[in-house]
mmCIF file of C-alpha atoms and ligand atoms in Angstrom:
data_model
loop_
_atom_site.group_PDB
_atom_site.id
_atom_site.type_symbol
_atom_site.label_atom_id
_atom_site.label_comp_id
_atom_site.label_asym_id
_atom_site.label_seq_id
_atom_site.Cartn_x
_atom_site.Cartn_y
_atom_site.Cartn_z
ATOM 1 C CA UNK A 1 82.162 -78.732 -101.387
ATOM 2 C CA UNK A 2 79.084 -77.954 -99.088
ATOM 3 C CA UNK A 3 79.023 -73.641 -97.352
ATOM 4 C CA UNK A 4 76.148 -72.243 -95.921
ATOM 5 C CA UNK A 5 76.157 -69.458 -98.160
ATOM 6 C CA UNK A 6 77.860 -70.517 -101.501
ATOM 7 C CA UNK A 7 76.603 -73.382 -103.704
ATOM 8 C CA UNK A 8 78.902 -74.691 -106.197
ATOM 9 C CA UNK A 9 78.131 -76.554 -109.278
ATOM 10 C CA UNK A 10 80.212 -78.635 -111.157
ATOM 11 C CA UNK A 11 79.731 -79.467 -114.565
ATOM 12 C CA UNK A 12 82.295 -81.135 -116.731
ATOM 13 C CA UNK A 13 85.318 -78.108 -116.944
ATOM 14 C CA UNK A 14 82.418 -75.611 -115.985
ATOM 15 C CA UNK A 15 82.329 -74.292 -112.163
ATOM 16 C CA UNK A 16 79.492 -72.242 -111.034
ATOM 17 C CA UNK A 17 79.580 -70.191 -107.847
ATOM 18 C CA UNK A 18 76.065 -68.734 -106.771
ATOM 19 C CA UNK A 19 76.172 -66.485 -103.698
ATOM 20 C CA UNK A 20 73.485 -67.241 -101.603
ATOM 21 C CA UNK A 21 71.454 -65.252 -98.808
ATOM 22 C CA UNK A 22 69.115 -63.669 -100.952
ATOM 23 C CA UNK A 23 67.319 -62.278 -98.079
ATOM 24 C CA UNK A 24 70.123 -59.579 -98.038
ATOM 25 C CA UNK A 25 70.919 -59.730 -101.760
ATOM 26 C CA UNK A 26 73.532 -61.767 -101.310
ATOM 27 C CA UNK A 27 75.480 -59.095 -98.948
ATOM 28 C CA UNK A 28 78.742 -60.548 -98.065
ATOM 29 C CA UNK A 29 78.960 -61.772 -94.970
ATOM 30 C CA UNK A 30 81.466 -62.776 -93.167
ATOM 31 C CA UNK A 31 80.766 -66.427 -93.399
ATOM 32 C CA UNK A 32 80.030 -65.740 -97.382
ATOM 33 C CA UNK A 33 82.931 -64.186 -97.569
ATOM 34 C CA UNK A 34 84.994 -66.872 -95.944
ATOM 35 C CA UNK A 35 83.122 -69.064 -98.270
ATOM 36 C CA UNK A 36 84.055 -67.358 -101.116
ATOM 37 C CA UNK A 37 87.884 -67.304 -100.481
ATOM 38 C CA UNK A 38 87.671 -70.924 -99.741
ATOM 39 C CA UNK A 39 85.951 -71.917 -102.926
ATOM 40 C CA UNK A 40 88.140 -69.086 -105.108
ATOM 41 C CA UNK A 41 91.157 -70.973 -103.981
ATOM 42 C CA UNK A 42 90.171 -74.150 -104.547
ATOM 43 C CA UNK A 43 88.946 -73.486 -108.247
ATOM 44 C CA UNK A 44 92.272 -71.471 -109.089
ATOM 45 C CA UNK A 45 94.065 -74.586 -108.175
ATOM 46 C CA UNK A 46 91.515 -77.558 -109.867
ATOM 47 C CA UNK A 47 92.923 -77.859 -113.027
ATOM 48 C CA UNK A 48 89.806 -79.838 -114.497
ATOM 49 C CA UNK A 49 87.873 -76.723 -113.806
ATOM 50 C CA UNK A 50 88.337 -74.239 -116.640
ATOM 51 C CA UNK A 51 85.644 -71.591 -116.364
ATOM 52 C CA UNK A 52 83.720 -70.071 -113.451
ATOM 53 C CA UNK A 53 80.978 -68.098 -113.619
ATOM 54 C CA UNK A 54 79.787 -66.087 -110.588
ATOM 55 C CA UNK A 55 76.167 -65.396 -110.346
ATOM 56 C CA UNK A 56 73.727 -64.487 -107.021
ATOM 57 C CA UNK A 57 71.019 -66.466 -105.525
ATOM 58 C CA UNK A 58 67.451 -64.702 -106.204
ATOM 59 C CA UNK A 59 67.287 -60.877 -107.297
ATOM 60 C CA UNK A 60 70.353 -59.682 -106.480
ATOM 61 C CA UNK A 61 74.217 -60.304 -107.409
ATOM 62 C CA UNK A 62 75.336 -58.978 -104.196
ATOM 63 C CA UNK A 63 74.603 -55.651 -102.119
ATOM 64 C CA UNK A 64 78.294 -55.603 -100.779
ATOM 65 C CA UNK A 65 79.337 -55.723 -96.895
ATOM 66 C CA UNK A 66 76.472 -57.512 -94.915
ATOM 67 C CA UNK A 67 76.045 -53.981 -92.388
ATOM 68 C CA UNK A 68 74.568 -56.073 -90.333
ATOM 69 C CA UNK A 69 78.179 -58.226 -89.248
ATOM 70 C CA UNK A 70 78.679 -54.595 -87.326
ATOM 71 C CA UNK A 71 75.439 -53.584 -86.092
ATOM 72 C CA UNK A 72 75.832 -54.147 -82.521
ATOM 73 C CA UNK A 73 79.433 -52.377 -82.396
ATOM 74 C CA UNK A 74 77.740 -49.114 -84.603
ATOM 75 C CA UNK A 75 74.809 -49.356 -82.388
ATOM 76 C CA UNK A 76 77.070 -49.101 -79.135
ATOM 77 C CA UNK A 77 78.753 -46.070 -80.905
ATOM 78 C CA UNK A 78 81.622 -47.668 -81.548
ATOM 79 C CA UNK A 79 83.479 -46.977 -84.739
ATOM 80 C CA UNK A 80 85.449 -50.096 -85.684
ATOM 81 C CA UNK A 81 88.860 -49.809 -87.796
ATOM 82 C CA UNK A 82 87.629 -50.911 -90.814
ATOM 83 C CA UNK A 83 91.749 -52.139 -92.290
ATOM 84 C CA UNK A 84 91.459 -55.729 -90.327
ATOM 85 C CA UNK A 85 87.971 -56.278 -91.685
ATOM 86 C CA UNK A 86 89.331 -55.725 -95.521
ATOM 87 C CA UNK A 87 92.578 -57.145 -94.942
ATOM 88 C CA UNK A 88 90.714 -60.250 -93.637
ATOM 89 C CA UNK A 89 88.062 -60.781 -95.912
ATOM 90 C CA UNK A 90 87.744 -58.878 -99.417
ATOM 91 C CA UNK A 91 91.831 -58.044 -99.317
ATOM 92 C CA UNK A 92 92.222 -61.948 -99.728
ATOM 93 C CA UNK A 93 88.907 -62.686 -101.924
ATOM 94 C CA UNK A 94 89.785 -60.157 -104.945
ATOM 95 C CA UNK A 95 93.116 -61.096 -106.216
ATOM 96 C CA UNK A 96 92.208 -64.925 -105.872
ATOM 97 C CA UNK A 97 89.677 -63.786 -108.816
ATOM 98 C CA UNK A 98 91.367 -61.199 -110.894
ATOM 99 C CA UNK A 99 94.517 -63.838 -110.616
ATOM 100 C CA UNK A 100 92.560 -67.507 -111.018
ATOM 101 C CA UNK A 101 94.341 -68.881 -113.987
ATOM 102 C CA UNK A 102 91.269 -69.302 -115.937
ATOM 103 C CA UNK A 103 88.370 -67.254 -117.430
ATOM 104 C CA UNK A 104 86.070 -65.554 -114.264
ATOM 105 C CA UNK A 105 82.284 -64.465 -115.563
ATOM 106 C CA UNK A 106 79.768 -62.530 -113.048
ATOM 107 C CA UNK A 107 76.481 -63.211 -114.139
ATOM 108 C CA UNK A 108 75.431 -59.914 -112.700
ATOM 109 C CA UNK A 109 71.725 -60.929 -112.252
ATOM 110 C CA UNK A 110 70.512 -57.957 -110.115
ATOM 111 C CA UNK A 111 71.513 -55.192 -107.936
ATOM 112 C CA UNK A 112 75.341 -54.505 -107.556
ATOM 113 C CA UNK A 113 76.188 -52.646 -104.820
ATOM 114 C CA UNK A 114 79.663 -51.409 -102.714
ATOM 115 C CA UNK A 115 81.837 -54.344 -102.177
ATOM 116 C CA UNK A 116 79.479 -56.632 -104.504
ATOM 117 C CA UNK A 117 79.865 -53.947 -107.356
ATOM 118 C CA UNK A 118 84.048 -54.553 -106.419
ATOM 119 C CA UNK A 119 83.427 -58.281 -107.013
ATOM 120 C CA UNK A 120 81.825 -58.377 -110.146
ATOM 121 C CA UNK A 121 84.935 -55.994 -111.061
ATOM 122 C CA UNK A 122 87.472 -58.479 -110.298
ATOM 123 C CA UNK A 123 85.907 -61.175 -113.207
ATOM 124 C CA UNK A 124 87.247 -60.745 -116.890
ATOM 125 C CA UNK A 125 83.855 -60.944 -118.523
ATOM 126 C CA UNK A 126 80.811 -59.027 -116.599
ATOM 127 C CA UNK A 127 77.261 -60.650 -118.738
ATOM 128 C CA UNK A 128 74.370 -59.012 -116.956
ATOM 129 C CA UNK A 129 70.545 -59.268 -116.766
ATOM 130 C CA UNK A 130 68.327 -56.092 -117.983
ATOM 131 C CA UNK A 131 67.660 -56.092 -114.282
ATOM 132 C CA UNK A 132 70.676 -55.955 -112.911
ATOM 133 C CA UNK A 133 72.395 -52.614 -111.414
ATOM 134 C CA UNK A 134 75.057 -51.271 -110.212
ATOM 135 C CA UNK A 135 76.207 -48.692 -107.713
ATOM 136 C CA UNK A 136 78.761 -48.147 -105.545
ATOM 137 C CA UNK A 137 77.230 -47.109 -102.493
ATOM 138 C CA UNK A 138 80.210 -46.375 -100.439
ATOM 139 C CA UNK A 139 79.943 -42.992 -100.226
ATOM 140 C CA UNK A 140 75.496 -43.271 -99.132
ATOM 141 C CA UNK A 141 77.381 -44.685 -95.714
ATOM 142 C CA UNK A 142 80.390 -42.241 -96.068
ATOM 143 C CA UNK A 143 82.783 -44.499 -96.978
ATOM 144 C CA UNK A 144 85.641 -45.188 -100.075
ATOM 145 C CA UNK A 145 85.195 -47.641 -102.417
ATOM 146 C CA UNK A 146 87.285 -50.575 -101.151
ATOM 147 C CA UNK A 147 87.723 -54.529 -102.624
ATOM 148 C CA UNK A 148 89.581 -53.074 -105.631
ATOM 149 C CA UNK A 149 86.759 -50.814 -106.988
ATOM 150 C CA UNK A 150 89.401 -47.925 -106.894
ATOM 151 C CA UNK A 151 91.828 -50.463 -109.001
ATOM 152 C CA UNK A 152 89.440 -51.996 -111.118
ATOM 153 C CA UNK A 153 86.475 -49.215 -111.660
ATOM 154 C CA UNK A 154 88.631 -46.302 -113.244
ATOM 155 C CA UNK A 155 90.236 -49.202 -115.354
ATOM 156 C CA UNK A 156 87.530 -50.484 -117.049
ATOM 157 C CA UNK A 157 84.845 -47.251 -117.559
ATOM 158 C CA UNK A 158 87.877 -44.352 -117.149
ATOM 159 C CA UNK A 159 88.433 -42.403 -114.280
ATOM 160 C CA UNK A 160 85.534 -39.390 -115.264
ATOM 161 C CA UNK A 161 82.578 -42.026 -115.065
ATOM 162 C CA UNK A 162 84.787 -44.005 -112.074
ATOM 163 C CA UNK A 163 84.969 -40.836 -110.278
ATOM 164 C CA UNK A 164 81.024 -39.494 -110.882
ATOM 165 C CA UNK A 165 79.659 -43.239 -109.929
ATOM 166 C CA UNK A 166 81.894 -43.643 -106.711
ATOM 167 C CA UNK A 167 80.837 -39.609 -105.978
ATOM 168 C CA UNK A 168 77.618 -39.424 -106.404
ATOM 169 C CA UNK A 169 76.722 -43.516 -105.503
ATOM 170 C CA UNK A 170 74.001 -43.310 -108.183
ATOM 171 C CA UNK A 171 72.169 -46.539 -109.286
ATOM 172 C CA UNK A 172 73.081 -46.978 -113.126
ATOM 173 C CA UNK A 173 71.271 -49.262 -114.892
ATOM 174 C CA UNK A 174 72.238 -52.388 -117.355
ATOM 175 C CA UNK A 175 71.643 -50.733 -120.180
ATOM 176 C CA UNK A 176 73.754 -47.818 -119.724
ATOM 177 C CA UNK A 177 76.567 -49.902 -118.006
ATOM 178 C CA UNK A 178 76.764 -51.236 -121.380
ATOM 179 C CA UNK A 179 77.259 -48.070 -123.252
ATOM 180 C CA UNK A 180 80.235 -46.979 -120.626
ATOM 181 C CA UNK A 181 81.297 -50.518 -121.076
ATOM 182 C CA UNK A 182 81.434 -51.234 -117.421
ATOM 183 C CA UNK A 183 79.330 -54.843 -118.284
ATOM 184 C CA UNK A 184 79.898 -56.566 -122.055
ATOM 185 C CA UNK A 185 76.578 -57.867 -122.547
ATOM 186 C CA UNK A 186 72.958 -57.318 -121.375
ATOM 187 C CA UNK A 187 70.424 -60.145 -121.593
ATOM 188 C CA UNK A 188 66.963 -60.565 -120.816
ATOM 189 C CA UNK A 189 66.893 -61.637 -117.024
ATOM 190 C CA UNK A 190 65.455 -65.206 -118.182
ATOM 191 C CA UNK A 191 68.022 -65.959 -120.452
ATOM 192 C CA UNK A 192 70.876 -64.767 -118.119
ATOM 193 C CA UNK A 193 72.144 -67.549 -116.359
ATOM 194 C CA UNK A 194 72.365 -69.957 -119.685
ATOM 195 C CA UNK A 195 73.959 -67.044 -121.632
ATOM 196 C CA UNK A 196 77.120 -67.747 -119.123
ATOM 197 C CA UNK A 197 76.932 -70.939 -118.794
ATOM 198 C CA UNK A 198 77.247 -71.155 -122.465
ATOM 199 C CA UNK A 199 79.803 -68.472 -122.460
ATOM 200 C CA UNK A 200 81.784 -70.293 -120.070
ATOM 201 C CA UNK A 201 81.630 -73.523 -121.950
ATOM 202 C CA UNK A 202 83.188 -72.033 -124.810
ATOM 203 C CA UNK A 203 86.016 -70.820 -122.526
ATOM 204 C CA UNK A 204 86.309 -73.485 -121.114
ATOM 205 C CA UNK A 205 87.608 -75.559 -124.554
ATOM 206 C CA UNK A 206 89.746 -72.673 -125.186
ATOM 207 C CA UNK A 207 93.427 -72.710 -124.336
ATOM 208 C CA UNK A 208 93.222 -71.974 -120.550
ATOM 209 C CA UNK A 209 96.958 -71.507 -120.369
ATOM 210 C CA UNK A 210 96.997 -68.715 -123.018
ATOM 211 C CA UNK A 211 93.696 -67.361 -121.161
ATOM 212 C CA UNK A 212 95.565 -67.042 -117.945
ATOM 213 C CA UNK A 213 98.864 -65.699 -119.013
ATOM 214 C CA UNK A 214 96.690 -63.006 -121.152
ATOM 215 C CA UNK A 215 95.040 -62.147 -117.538
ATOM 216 C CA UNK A 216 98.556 -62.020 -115.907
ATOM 217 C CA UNK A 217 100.146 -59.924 -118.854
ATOM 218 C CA UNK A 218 96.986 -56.812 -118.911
ATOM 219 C CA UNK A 219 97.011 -56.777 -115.191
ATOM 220 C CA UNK A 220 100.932 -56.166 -115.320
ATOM 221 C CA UNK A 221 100.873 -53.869 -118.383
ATOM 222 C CA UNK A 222 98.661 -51.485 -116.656
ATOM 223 C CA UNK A 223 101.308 -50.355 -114.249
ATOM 224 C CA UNK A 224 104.474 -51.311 -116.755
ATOM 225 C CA UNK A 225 106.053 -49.135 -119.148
ATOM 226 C CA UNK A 226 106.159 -50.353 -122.778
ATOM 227 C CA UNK A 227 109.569 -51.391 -123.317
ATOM 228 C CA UNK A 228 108.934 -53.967 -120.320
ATOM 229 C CA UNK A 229 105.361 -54.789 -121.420
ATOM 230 C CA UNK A 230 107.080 -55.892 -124.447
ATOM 231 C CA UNK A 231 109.479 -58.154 -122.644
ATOM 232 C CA UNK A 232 106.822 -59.546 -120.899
ATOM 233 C CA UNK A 233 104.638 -60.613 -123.470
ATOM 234 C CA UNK A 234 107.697 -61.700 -125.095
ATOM 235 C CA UNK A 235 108.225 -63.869 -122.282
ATOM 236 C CA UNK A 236 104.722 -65.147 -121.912
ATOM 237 C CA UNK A 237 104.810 -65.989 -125.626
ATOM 238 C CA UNK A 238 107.907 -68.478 -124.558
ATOM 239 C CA UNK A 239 105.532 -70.127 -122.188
ATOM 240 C CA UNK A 240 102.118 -70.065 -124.258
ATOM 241 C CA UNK A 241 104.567 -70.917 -127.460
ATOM 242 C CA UNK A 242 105.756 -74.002 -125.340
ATOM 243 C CA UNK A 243 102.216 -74.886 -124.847
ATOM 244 C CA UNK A 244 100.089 -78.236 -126.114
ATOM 245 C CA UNK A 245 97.431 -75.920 -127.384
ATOM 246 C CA UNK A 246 99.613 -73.775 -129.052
ATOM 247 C CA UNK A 247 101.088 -76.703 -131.074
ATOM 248 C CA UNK A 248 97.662 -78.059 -131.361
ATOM 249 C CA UNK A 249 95.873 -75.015 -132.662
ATOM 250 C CA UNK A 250 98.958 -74.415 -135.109
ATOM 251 C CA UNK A 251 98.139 -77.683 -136.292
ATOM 252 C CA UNK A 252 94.376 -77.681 -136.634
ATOM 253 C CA UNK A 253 94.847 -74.627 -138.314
ATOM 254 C CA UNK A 254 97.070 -75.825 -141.011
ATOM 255 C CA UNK A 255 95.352 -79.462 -141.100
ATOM 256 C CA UNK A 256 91.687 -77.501 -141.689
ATOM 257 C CA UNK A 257 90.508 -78.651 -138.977
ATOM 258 C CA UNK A 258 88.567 -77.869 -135.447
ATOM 259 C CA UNK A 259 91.525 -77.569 -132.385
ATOM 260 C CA UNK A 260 90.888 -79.790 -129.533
ATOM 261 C CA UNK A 261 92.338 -78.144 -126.700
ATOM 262 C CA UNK A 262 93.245 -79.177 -123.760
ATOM 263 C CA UNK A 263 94.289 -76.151 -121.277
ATOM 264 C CA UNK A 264 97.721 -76.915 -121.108
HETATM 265 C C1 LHQ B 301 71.195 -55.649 -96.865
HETATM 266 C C2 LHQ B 301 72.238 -55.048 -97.580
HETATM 267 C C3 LHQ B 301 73.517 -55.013 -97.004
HETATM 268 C C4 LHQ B 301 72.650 -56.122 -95.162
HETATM 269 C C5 LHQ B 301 70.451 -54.890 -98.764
HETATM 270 N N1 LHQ B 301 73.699 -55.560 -95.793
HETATM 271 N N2 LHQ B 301 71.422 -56.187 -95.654
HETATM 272 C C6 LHQ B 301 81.612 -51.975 -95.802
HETATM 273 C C7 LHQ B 301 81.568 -51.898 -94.357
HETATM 274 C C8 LHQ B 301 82.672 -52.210 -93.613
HETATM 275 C C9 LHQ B 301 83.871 -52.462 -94.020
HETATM 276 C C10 LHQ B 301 84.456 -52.127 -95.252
HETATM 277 O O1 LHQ B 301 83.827 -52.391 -96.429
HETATM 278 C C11 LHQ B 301 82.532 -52.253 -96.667
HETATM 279 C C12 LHQ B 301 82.324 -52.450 -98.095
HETATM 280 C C13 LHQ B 301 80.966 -52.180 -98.664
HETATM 281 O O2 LHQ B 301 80.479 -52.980 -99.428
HETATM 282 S S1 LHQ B 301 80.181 -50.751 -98.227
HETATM 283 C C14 LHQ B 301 78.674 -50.838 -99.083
HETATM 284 C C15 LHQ B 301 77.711 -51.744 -98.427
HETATM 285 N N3 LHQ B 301 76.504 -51.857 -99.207
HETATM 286 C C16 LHQ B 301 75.582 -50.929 -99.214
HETATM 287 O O3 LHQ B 301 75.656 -49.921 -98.557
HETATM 288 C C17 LHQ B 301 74.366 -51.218 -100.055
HETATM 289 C C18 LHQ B 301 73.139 -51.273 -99.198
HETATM 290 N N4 LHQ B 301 72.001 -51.708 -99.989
HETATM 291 C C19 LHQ B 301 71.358 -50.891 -100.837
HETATM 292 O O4 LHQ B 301 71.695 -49.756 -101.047
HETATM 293 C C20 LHQ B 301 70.168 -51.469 -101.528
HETATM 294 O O5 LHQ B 301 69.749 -52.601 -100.807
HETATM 295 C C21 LHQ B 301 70.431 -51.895 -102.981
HETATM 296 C C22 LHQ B 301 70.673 -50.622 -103.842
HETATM 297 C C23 LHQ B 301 71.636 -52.832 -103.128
HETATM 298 C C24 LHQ B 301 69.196 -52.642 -103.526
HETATM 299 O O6 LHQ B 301 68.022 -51.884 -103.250
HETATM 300 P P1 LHQ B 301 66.584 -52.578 -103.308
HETATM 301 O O7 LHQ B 301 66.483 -53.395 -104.553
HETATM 302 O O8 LHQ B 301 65.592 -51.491 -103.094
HETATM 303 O O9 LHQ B 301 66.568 -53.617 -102.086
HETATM 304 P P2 LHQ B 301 66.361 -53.314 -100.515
HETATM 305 O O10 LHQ B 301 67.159 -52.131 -100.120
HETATM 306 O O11 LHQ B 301 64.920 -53.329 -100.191
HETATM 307 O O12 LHQ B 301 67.087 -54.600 -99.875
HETATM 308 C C25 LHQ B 301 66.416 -55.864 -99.774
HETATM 309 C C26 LHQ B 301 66.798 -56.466 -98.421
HETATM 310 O O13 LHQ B 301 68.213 -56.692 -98.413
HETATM 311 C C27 LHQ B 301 66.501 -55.503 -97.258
HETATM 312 O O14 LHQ B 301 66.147 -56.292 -96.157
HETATM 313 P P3 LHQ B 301 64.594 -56.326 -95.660
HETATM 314 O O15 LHQ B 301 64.634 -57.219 -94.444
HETATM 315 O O16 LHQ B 301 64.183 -54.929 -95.384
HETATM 316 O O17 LHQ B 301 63.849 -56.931 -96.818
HETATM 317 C C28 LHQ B 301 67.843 -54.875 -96.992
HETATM 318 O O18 LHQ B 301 67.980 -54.421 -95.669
HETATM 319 C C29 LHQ B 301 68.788 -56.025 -97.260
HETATM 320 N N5 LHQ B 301 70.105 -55.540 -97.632
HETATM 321 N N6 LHQ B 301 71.738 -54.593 -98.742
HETATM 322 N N7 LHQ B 301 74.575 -54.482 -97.651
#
């Protein structure tokens, strides 16, 4: 898989996905973006591949929309409809994430910002560097959050600290996305990008099937009532009960020894 503005590494069940124009941050450009949907679909379908981790080239993750794609129509005075350009682009790119049947980590290595704040979001498991932070700038160009920070944001830190970060756009830093639990874990910057990797790895022997039907299952409860989210997880235990890995781990368990899964 060669892009101009992605690299993707393979190793063994372990994908990783580095945005790369770190002369912008890693703003998402149209061509990244492109790049990224491309690359998100692919994964989601490559069975082999059982972890991804999502990381940015240099010192940023990403700084969200590359402004510059619409310079010359703001400089003319022109104010685009902004629906195609989500629809297009981010609209397509989130829910390959937030649904890719396996674990998604953002190595959130730096700065965070708008759209790129949305895409670290949309991974399960957010690991980030004492450097990294995170804002969501919309509002500093008089905009809404878009790319599913309004889904995903008052989800994982609560709608009070949602609402203040999307209001006031304010830069919060690793440490205290920690404490509002809007990252898991904080690193030292050098020790970042192996942290994942190694976090990943461990997914990655893990039973992926389980994994992704545990994805499916939260994203559905959080708009379900109970008595359905209990017929669903009922349901997805049929299909994770039917599994290899559930017979395998059953059996390891009982046999005292280590499960050797395989995903499915
Ligand atoms: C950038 C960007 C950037 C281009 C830094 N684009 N170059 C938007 C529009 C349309 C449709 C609908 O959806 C959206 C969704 C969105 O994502 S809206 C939000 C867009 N993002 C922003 O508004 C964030 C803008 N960037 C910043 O506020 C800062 O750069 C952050 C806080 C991310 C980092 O600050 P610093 O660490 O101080 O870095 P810097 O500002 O010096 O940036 C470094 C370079 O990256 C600089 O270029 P230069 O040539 O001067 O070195 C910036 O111009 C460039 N850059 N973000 N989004």
């Amino acid at each position: 898989m060669r892009y101009d503005q992605v690299n993707v590494n393979l190793d063994e069940a372990v994908a990783t996905v580095r945005m790369s124009n770190p002369a912008k941050l890693n703003a998402l450009s149209r061509t990244m973006t492109t790049e990224l949907i491309d690359v998100f679909g692919r994964l989601s379908e490559e069975e082999a591949i059982r972890a991804v981790v999502l990381i940015g080239e240099g010192r940023g993750f990403s700084a969200g929309a590359d402004l510059g794609d619409l310079e010359e129509a703001y400089r003319r005075g022109e104010r685009p409809k902004l629906s195609g350009f989500l629809r297009d682009g981010y609209n397509q790119l989130i829910p390959l994430i937030a649904r890719a049947p396996k674990p998604v980590i953002a190595a959130v290595n730096g700065a965070a910002a708008g759209a790129g704040l949305s895409l670290a979001l949309a991974c399960d498991i957010r690991v980030a560097s004492e450097a990294a932070t995170f804002n969501t700038a919309f509002v500093h160009i008089g905009l809404v959050p878009d790319s599913g920070a309004c889904y995903f944001l008052p989800r994982t830190v609560g709608i009070g600290r949602a609402l203040e970060m999307a209001i006031t756009g304010e830069r919060v830093a690793a440490s205290a996305a920690r404490e509002m639990g809007l990252v898991g874990r904080v690193v030292p910057a050098e020790a970042l990008e192996a942290e994942a990797l190694a976090l990943a790895r461990k997914l990655a022997a893990m039973p992926t099937a389980a994994i992704a039907l545990t994805k499916r299952l939260f994203r559905e409860a959080a708009t379900l009532p109970l008595e359905q989210t209990l017929e669903r997880e009922a349901e997805g235990q049929d299909l994770a009960g039917a599994s290899d890995d559930h017979m395998e781990g059953v059996l390891a368990f009982l046999e005292k020894r280590r499960p050797t899964f395989t995903g499915r």
